[in-house]
XYZ file of C-alpha atoms in Angstrom:
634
model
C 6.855 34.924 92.245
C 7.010 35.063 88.207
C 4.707 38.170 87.049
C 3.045 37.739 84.113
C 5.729 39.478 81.688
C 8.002 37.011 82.845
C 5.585 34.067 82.661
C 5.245 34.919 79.400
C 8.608 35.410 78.616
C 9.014 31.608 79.773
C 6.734 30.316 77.362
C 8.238 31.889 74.566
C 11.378 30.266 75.145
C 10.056 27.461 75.716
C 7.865 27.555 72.570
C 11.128 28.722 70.632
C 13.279 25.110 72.192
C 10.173 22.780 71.280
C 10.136 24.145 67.703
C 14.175 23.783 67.007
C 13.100 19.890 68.474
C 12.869 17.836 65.282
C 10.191 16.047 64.826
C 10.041 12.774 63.706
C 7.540 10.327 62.447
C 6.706 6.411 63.712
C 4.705 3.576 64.764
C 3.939 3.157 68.211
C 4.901 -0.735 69.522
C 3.357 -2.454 72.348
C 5.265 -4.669 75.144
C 2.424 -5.843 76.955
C 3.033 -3.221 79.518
C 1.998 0.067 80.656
C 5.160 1.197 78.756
C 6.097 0.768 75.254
C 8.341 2.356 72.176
C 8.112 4.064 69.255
C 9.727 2.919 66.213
C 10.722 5.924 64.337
C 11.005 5.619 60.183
C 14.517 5.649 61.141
C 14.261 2.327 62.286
C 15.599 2.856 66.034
C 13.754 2.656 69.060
C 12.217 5.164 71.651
C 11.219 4.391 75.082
C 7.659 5.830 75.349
C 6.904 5.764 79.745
C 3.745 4.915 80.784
C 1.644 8.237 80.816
C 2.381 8.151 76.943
C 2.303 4.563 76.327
C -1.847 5.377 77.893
C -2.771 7.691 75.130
C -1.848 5.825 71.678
C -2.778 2.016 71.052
C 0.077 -0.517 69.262
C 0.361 0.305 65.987
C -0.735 3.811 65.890
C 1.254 6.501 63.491
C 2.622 9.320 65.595
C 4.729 12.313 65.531
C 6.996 12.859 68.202
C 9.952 14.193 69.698
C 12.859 13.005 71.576
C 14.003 14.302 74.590
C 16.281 13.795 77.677
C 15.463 11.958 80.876
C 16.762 13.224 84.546
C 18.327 9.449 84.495
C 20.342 10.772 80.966
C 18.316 8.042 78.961
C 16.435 9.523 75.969
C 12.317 9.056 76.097
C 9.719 9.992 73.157
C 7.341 12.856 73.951
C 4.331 12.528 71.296
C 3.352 15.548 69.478
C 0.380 14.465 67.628
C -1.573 11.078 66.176
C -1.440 10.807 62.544
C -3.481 7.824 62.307
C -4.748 4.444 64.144
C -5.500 1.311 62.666
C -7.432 -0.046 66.012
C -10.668 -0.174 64.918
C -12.777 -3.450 65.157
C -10.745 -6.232 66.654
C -11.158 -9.358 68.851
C -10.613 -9.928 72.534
C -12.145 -10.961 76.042
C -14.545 -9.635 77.829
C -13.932 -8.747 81.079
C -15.587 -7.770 84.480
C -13.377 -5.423 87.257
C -15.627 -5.154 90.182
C -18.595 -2.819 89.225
C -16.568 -2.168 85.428
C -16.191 -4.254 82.294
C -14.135 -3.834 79.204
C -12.008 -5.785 76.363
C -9.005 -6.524 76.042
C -7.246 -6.799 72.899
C -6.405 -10.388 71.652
C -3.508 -8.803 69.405
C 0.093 -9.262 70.882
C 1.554 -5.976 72.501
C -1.755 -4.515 73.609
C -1.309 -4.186 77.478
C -4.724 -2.363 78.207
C -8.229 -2.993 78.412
C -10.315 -0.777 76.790
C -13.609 0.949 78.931
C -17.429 -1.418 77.017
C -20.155 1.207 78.807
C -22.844 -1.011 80.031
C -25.247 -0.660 77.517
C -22.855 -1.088 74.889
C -22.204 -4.998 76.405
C -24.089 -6.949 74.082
C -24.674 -8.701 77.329
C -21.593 -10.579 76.993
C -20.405 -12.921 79.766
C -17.427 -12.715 81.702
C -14.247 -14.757 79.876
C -15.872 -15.069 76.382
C -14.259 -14.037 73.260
C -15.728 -10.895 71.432
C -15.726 -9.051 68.005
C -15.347 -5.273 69.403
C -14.753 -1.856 67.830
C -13.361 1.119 69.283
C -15.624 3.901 69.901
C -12.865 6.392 72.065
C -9.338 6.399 71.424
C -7.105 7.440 74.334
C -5.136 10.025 72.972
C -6.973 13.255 74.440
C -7.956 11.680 77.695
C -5.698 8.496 78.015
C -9.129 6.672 78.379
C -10.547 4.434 75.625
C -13.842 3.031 74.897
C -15.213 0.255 72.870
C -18.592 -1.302 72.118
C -18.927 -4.915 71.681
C -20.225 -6.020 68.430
C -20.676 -10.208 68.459
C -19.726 -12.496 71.132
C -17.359 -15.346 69.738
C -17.883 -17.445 72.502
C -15.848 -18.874 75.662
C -12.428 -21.116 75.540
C -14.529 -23.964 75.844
C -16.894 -23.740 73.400
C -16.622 -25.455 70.470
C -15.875 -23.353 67.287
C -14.737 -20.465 68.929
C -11.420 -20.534 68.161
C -12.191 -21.361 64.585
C -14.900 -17.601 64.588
C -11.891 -16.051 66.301
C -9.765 -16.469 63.803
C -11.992 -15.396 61.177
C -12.826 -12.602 62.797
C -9.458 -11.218 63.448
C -7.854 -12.187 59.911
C -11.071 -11.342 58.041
C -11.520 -14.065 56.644
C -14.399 -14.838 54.106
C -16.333 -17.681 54.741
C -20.020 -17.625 52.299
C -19.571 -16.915 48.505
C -22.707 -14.379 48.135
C -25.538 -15.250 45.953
C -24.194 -13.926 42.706
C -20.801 -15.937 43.059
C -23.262 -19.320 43.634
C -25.066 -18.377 40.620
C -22.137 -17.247 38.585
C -20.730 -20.926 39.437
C -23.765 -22.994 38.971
C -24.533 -21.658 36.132
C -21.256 -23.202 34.388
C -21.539 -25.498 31.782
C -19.804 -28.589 31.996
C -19.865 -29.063 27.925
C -17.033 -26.358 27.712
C -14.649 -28.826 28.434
C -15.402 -30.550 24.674
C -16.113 -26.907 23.355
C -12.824 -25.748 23.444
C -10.636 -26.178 20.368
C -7.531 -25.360 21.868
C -6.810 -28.559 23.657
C -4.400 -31.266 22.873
C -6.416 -34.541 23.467
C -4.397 -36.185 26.593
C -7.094 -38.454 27.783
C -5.748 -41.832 26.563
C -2.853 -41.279 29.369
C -3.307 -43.162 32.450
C -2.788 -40.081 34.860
C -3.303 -40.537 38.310
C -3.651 -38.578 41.147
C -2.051 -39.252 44.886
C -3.771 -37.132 47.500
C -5.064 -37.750 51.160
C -7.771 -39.959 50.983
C -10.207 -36.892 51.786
C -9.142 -34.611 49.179
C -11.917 -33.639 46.952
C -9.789 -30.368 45.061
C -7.481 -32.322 43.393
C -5.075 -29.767 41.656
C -2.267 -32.495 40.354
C -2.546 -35.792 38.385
C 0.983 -37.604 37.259
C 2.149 -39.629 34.721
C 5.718 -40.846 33.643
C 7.163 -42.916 31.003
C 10.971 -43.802 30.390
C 12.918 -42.409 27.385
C 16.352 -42.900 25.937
C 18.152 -40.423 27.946
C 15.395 -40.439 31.384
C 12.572 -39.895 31.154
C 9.390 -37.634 30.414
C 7.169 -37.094 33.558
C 3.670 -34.889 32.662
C 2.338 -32.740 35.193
C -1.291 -32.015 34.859
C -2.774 -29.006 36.791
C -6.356 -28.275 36.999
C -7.113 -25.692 35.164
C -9.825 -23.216 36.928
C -8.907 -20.195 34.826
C -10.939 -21.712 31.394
C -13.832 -21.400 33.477
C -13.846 -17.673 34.171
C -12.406 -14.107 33.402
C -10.425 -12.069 36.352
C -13.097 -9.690 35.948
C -15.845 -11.996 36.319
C -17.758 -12.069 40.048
C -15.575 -15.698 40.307
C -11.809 -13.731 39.637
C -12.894 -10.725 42.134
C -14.234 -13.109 44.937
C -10.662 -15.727 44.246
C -8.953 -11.989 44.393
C -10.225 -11.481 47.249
C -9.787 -14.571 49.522
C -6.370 -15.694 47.601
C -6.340 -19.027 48.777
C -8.066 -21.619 50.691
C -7.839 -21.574 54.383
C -7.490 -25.142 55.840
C -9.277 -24.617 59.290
C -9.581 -28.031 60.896
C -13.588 -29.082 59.799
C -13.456 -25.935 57.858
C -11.958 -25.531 54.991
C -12.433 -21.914 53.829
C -12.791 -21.974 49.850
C -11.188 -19.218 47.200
C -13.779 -21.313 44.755
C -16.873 -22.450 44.989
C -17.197 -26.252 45.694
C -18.749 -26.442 41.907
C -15.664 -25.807 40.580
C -13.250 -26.881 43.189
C -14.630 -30.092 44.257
C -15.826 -30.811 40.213
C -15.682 -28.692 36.839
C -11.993 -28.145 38.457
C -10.734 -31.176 40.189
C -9.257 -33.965 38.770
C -11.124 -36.452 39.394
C -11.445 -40.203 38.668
C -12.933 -41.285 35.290
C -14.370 -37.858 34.118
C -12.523 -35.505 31.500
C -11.077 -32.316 32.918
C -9.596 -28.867 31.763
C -5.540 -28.872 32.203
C -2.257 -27.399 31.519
C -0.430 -30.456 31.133
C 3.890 -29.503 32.126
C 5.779 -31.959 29.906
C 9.297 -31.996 31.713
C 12.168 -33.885 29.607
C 14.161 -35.565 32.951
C 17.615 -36.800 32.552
C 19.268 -39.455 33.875
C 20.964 -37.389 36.537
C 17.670 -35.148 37.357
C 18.449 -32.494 35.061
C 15.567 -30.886 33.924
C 16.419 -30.341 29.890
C 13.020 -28.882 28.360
C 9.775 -28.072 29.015
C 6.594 -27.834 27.050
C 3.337 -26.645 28.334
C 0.081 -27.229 26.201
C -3.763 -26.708 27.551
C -4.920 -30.107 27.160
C -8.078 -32.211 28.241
C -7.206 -35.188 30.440
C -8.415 -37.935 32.059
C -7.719 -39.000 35.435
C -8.030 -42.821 35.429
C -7.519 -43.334 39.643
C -7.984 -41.040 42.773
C -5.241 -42.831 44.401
C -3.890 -42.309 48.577
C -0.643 -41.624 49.706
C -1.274 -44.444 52.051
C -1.970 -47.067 49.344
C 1.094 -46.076 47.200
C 3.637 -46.010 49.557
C 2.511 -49.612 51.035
C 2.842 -50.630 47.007
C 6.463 -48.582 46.286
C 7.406 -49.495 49.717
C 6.851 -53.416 49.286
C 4.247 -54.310 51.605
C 1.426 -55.139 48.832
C 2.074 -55.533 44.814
C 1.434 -52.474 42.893
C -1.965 -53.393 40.674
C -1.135 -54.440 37.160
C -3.110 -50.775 35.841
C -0.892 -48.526 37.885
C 2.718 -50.199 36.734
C 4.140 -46.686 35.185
C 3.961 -45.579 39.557
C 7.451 -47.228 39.462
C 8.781 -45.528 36.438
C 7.143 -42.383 38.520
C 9.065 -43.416 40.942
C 12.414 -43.869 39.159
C 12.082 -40.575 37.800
C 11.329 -38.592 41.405
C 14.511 -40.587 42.846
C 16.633 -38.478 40.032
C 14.935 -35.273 40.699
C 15.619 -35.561 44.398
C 19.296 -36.527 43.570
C 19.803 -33.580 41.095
C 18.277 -31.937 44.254
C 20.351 -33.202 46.816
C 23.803 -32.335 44.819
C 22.646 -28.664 43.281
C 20.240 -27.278 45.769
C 19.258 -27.580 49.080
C 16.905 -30.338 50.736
C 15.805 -30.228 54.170
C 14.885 -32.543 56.693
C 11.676 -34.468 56.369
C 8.908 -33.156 59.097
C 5.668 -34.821 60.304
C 2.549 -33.482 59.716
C 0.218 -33.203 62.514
C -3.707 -33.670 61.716
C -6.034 -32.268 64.261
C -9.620 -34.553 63.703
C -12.546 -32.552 65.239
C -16.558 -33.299 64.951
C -19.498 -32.443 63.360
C -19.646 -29.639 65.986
C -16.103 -28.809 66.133
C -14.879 -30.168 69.102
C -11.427 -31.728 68.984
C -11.620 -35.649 68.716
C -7.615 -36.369 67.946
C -4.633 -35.156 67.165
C -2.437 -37.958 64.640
C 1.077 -37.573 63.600
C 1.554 -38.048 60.200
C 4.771 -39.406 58.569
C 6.385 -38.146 55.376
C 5.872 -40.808 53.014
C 7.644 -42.215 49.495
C 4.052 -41.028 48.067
C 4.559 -37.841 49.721
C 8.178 -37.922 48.279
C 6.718 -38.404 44.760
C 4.415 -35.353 44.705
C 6.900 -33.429 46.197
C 9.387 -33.923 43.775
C 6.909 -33.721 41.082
C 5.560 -30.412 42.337
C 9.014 -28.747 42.810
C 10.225 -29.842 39.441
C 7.216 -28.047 37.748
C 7.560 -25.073 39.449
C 11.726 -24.372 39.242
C 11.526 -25.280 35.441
C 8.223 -23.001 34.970
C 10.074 -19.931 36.445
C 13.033 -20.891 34.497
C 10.528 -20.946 31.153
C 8.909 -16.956 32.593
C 12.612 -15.772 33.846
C 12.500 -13.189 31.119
C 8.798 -11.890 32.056
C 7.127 -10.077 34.312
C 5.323 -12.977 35.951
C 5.216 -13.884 39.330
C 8.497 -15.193 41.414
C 8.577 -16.288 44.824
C 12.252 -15.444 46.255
C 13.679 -15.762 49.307
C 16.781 -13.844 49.911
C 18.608 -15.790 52.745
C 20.594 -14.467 55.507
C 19.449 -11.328 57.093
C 21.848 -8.436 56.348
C 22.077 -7.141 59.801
C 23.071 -10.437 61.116
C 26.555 -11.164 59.015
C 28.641 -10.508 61.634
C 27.309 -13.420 63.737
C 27.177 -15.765 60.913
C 30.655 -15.132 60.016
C 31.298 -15.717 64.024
C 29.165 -18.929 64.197
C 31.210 -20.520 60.765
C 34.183 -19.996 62.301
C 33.392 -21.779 64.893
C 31.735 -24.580 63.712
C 32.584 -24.996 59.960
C 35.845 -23.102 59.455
C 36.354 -24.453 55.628
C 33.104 -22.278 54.635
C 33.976 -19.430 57.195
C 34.907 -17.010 53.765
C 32.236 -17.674 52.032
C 29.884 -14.962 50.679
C 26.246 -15.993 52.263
C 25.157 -13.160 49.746
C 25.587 -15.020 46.897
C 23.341 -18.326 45.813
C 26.478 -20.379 45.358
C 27.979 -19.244 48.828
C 24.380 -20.009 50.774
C 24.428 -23.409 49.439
C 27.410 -24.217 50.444
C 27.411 -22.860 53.637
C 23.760 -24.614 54.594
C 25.391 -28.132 53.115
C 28.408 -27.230 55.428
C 25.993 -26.550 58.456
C 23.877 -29.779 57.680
C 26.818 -31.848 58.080
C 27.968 -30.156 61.517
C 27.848 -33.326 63.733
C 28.361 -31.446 67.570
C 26.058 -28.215 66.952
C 22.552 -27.497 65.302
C 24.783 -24.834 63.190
C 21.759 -25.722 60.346
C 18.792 -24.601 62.972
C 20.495 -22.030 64.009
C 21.369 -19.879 60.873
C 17.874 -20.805 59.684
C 16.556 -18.569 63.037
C 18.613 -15.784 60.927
C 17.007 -15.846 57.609
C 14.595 -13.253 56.173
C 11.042 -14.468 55.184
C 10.027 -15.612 50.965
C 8.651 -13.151 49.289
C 6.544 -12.500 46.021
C 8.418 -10.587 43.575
C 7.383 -9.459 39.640
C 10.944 -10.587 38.615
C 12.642 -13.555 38.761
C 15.460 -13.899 41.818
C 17.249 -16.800 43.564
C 15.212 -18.938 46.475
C 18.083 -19.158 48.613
C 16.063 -21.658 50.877
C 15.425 -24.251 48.135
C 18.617 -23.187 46.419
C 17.302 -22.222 43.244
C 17.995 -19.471 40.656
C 14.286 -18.863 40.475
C 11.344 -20.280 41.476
C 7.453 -19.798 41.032
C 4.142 -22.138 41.671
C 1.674 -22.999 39.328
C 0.307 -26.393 40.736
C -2.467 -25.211 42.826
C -4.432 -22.926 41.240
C -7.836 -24.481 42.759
C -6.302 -23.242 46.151
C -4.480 -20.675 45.866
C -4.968 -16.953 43.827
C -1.033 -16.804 42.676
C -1.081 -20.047 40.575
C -4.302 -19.341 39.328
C -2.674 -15.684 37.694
C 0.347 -17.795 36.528
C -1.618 -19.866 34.372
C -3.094 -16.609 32.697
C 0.106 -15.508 32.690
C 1.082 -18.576 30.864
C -1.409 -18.862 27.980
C -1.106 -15.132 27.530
C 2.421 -16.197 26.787
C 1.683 -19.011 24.998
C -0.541 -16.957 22.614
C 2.004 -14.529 22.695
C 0.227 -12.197 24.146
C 2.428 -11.334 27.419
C 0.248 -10.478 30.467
C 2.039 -8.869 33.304
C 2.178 -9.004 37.543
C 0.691 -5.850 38.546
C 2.953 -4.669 41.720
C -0.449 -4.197 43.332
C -0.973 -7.619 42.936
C 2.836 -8.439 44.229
C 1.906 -6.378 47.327
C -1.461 -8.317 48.283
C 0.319 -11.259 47.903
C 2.834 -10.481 50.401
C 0.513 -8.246 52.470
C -2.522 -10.809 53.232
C -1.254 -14.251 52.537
C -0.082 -14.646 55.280
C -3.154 -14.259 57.374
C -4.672 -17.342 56.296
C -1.661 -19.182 57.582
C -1.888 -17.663 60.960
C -5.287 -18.164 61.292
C -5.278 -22.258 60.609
C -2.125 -22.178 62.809
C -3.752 -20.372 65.355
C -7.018 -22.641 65.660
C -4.955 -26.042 65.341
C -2.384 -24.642 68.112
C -5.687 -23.841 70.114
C -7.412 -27.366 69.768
C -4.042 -28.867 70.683
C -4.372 -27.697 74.260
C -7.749 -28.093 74.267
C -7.107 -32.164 73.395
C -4.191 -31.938 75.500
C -6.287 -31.035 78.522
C -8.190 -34.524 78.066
C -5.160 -36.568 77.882
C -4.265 -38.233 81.286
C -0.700 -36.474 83.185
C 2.306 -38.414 81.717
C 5.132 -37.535 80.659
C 6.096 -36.345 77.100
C 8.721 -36.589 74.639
C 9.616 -33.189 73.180
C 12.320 -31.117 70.569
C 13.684 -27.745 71.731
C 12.701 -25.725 68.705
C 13.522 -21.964 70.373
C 15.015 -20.473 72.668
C 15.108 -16.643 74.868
C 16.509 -15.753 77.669
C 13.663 -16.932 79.559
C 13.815 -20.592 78.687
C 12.993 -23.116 75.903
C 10.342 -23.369 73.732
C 9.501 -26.743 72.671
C 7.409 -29.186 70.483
C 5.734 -32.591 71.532
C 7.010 -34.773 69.419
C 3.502 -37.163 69.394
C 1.016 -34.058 68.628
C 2.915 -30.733 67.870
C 1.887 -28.817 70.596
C 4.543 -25.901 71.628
C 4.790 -24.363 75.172
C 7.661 -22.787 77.644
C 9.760 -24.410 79.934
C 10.662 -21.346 82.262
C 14.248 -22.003 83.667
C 14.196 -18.547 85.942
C 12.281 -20.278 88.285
C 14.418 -23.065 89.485
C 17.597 -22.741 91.712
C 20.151 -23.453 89.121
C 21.111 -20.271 87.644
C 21.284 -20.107 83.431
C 23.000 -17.498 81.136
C 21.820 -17.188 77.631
C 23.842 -17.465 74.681
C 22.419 -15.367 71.830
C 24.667 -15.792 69.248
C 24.427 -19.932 69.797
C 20.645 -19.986 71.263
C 21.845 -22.139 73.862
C 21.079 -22.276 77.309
C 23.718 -22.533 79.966
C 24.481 -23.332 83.921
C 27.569 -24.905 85.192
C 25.927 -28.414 84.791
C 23.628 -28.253 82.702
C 23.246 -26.834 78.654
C 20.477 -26.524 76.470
C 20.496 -26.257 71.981
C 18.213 -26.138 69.714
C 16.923 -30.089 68.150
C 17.701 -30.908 72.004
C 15.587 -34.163 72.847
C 13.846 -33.575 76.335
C 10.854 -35.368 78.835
C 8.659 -32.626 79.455
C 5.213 -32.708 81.480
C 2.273 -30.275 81.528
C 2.742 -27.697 84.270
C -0.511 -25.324 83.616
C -2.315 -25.136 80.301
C -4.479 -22.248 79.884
C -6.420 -22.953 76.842
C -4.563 -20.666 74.806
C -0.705 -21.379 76.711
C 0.800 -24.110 77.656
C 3.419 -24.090 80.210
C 6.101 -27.357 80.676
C 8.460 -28.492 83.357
C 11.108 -31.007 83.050
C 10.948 -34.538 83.614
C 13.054 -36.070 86.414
């Protein structure tokens, strides 16, 4: 037995090896498991086992150490928590025998965390819950929450919808003072101003769903000598109010409008985005009017932008103007220039087509819910030759507006193309598949257009899906760089500034430019923009992905057409081609044995191979209410 001298002597040296140990810094990531990994600032991974994994939630900042297994493997040992960001979140309520607890809606979590019983809000069983934590794990591996709101069950309609609010943090009232601050507008402004050029003898139109009520765009085009000279007029929300102003800090802070199905989340209030703002039908309106010289080819040659007052003389559908352009019904006498409109889109998309990149055409999918928020129908919607007007419009405005601000600090949104990290296996998958663009630089613009044209054309692989699944994400940027998806040198958007907070700066930007008085992109603004945007998309993807299933599970069993649209080495993931709902065809369970392909995302067995853009016949194996799980079709 070790006296106490030598015990002593043991922790020294132990003491002594623990502080030579370096210690490094990371974030703590989830598997859905009892274990889990830290991801050190180094950007590897550390296996963190299971009595570790219990004291520190996903996302937590630690400090740790690494250190040898018996097995060889190296594990982290945590040292201390530096921070958490687990504080209020959303989950389900649970009951385990005599206990109850939450767990964690957010991906990676893999335990429940301890609601004391009088801390239940007497929430039920199953239902959906706004919680908070009031223990974290780290000194006794046990945590504790207290449930704050009940969201409601799977069931219930509108929970999905207060889910998603919830857990993005979302705003959905404008507080008295905004309401006031908006009512008390004054519609005579729009004569009051003496800095607009008079545009209201044009016959702009709009073409929108036949719902819209924020109507951000109105067109016009007439033919010149050399093509022609299309105006773009965008609402124009910032003569109505300072940044400063209650109205700029509550747009600031919502920086867009979330499109929940029945619930359309606002940045304005409906007084100015349903009428001082939007462009509607017989009623003069605040612009910037974007007067784009087209040539015959698609070129855009110049651009002039002037703050204007305009008058929309239709509110017309996509419906109605594709059955005119399309031939099914005469276009009416008043709306003749819609061909000339059209004329002129056909050359942008050709300029398009030959300099940049175009991609496929994809439905839209419309999910139709009630007064109460219960799912009626889900409608697949076509692209359209209305849709392809806008479209063409919209782009056109925005590539020649960044090309007008590519010497200021404005706003840009890039996109960088291929991932660094994945070169190798593009180089790999061009050689393969389209050899004459194998040694060209995917770094450059020039080279990533030419390789996506190559990889459109590819015939006997999805070469185009599958280097898009190796692309970074856009991002917002406060100087102008290539957008390597849409194959541009630079590229911005300014035509929805009703909707969204980023085209609403621009056009400050803009008349500070035009006054030459240059206003700058804060990098705190750049930031938000990437940091938060991107909630609002994954909360209206969320809730329609939710009422999907929940209309699926009316739907009689039959059998569906779907598109593979991903793949793991579990199985496919694909997409019903009728209603865009996603699930997972497992192919682990069946006897044929598969081996995945990685570097192709393809599926294989020795009869049988699956790619991405595969057409299958799927049916519904189990849907959950918030998974849906397919087999195949004999």
């Amino acid at each position: 037995m070790l006296d106490a001298n030598a015990l002593a002597q043991l922790q020294s040296l132990k003491s002594d090896i623990q502080s030579t140990q370096p210690r490094l810094t990371g974030r703590i990531k989830g598997t859905g498991r009892s274990f889990g990994f830290v991801v050190g600032d180094d950007g590897l991974e550390y296996f963190l086992p299971p009595e570790e994994m219990a004291r520190v939630f996903p996302g937590d900042q630690v400090t740790f150490v690494v250190e040898e297994q018996s097995d060889g493997k190296l594990r982290a040992s945590l040292e201390a928590l530096e921070s958490s960001e687990l504080n209020t979140f959303v989950g389900r309520y649970v009951e385990r025998g005599k206990a109850q607890g939450v767990e964690p809606e957010a991906a990676g979590h893999g335990k429940w965390l301890f609601v004391p019983p009088k801390k239940t809000a007497d929430a039920q069983s199953g239902q959906w819950v706004k919680a908070s934590v009031t223990r974290h794990p780290w000194e006794t591996g046990k945590a504790q929450a207290e449930i704050e709101a009940i969201l409601g069950a799977e069931d219930e309609a509108g929970t999905w919808h207060r889910l998603a609010i919830e857990k993005y943090g979302l705003t959905t009232d404008f507080s008295a003072e905004e309401l006031a601050a908006a009512d008390a507008l004054d519609e005579q402004l729009i004569e009051q101003l003496d800095d607009r050029e008079d545009l209201t003898d044009l016959p702009f139109v709009t073409i929108d769903a036949a719902s819209t009520r924020d109507m951000d765009d109105a067109l016009f085009a007439e033919e010149t000598d050399d093509g022609w000279l299309l105006r773009v007029a965008i609402a124009d929300p910032s003569a109505w109010f300072s940044s400063n102003s209650p109205l700029g800090i509550a747009a600031l802070e919502r920086l867009t409008t979330t499109y929940l199905p029945g619930m359309p989340l606002d940045m304005l209030p409906k007084r100015l985005a349903e009428d001082l703002c939007s462009l509607v039908p017989d009623t003069t309106r605040l612009a910037l009017v974007f007067h784009l010289h087209v040539e015959r080819d698609g070129n855009l040659a110049k651009l002039a932008i002037t703050p204007a007052r305009i008058r929309s003389t239709a509110k017309l559908s996509y419906t109605d103007v594709s059955r005119w352009l399309d031939g099914e019904e005469p276009i009416p006498a008043q709306h003749w220039h819609l061909e000339t409109l059209r004329a002129c889109c056909q050359a942008l998309r050709g300029w398009r087509e030959n300099n940049a990149l175009v991609m496929a055409d994809r439905p839209d999918y419309r999910i139709r819910v009630d007064d109460e928020l219960n799912v009626t129908d889900v409608v697949r919607e076509e692209r359209t030759t209305a849709h392809s007007l806008v479209e063409e419009s919209m782009l056109a405005t925005n590539r020649i507006t960044a090309a007008w601000l590519v010497e200021d600090e404005a706003l840009f949104m890039t996109h960088p193309g291929f991932r660094s990290e994945r070169e190798e296996e593009l180089k790999g998958l061009l050689r393969d598949y389209a050899p004459t663009v194998a040694d060209c630089d995917g770094n450059t613009l020039d080279g990533y257009r030419t390789i996506m044209r190559a990889a459109r054309d590819c015939t006997d692989f999805p070469l185009q899906k599958v280097l898009q699944k190796r692309l970074e994400r856009g991002l917002w940027t406060g100087q102008a760089a290539a957008h390597f998806g849409l194959g541009f040198e630079q590229y911005t958007t300014v035509t929805s500034p009703i909707r969204k907070f980023s085209d609403l700066h621009l056009h400050r930007v803009i008349k500070a430019k035009l006054n030459n008085q240059p206003l700058k992109a804060s990098p705190a603004l750049v930031d938000v923009l990437n940091e938060k945007l991107s909630g609002s998309r994954k909360a209206a993807n969320e809730v329609e992905n939710h009422l999907r299933l929940q209309w699926l599970a009316g739907q009689k069993d039959q059998d569906w057409a779907a598109t593979v649209v991903h793949i793991n080495a579990g199985g496919l993931i694909v997409q019903l081609d009728d209603n865009g709902a996603s699930g997972f065809v497992d192919l682990r369970s069946g006897d044929e044995k598969f081996s995945y392909d990685a570097l192709r995302m393809q599926m294989k067995s020795e009869t049988t191979s699956y790619s991405l853009e595969q057409k299958l016949t799927v049916r519904i194996k189990e849907n959950t209410g918030s998974k849906l799980e397919f087999t195949l079709a004999p």
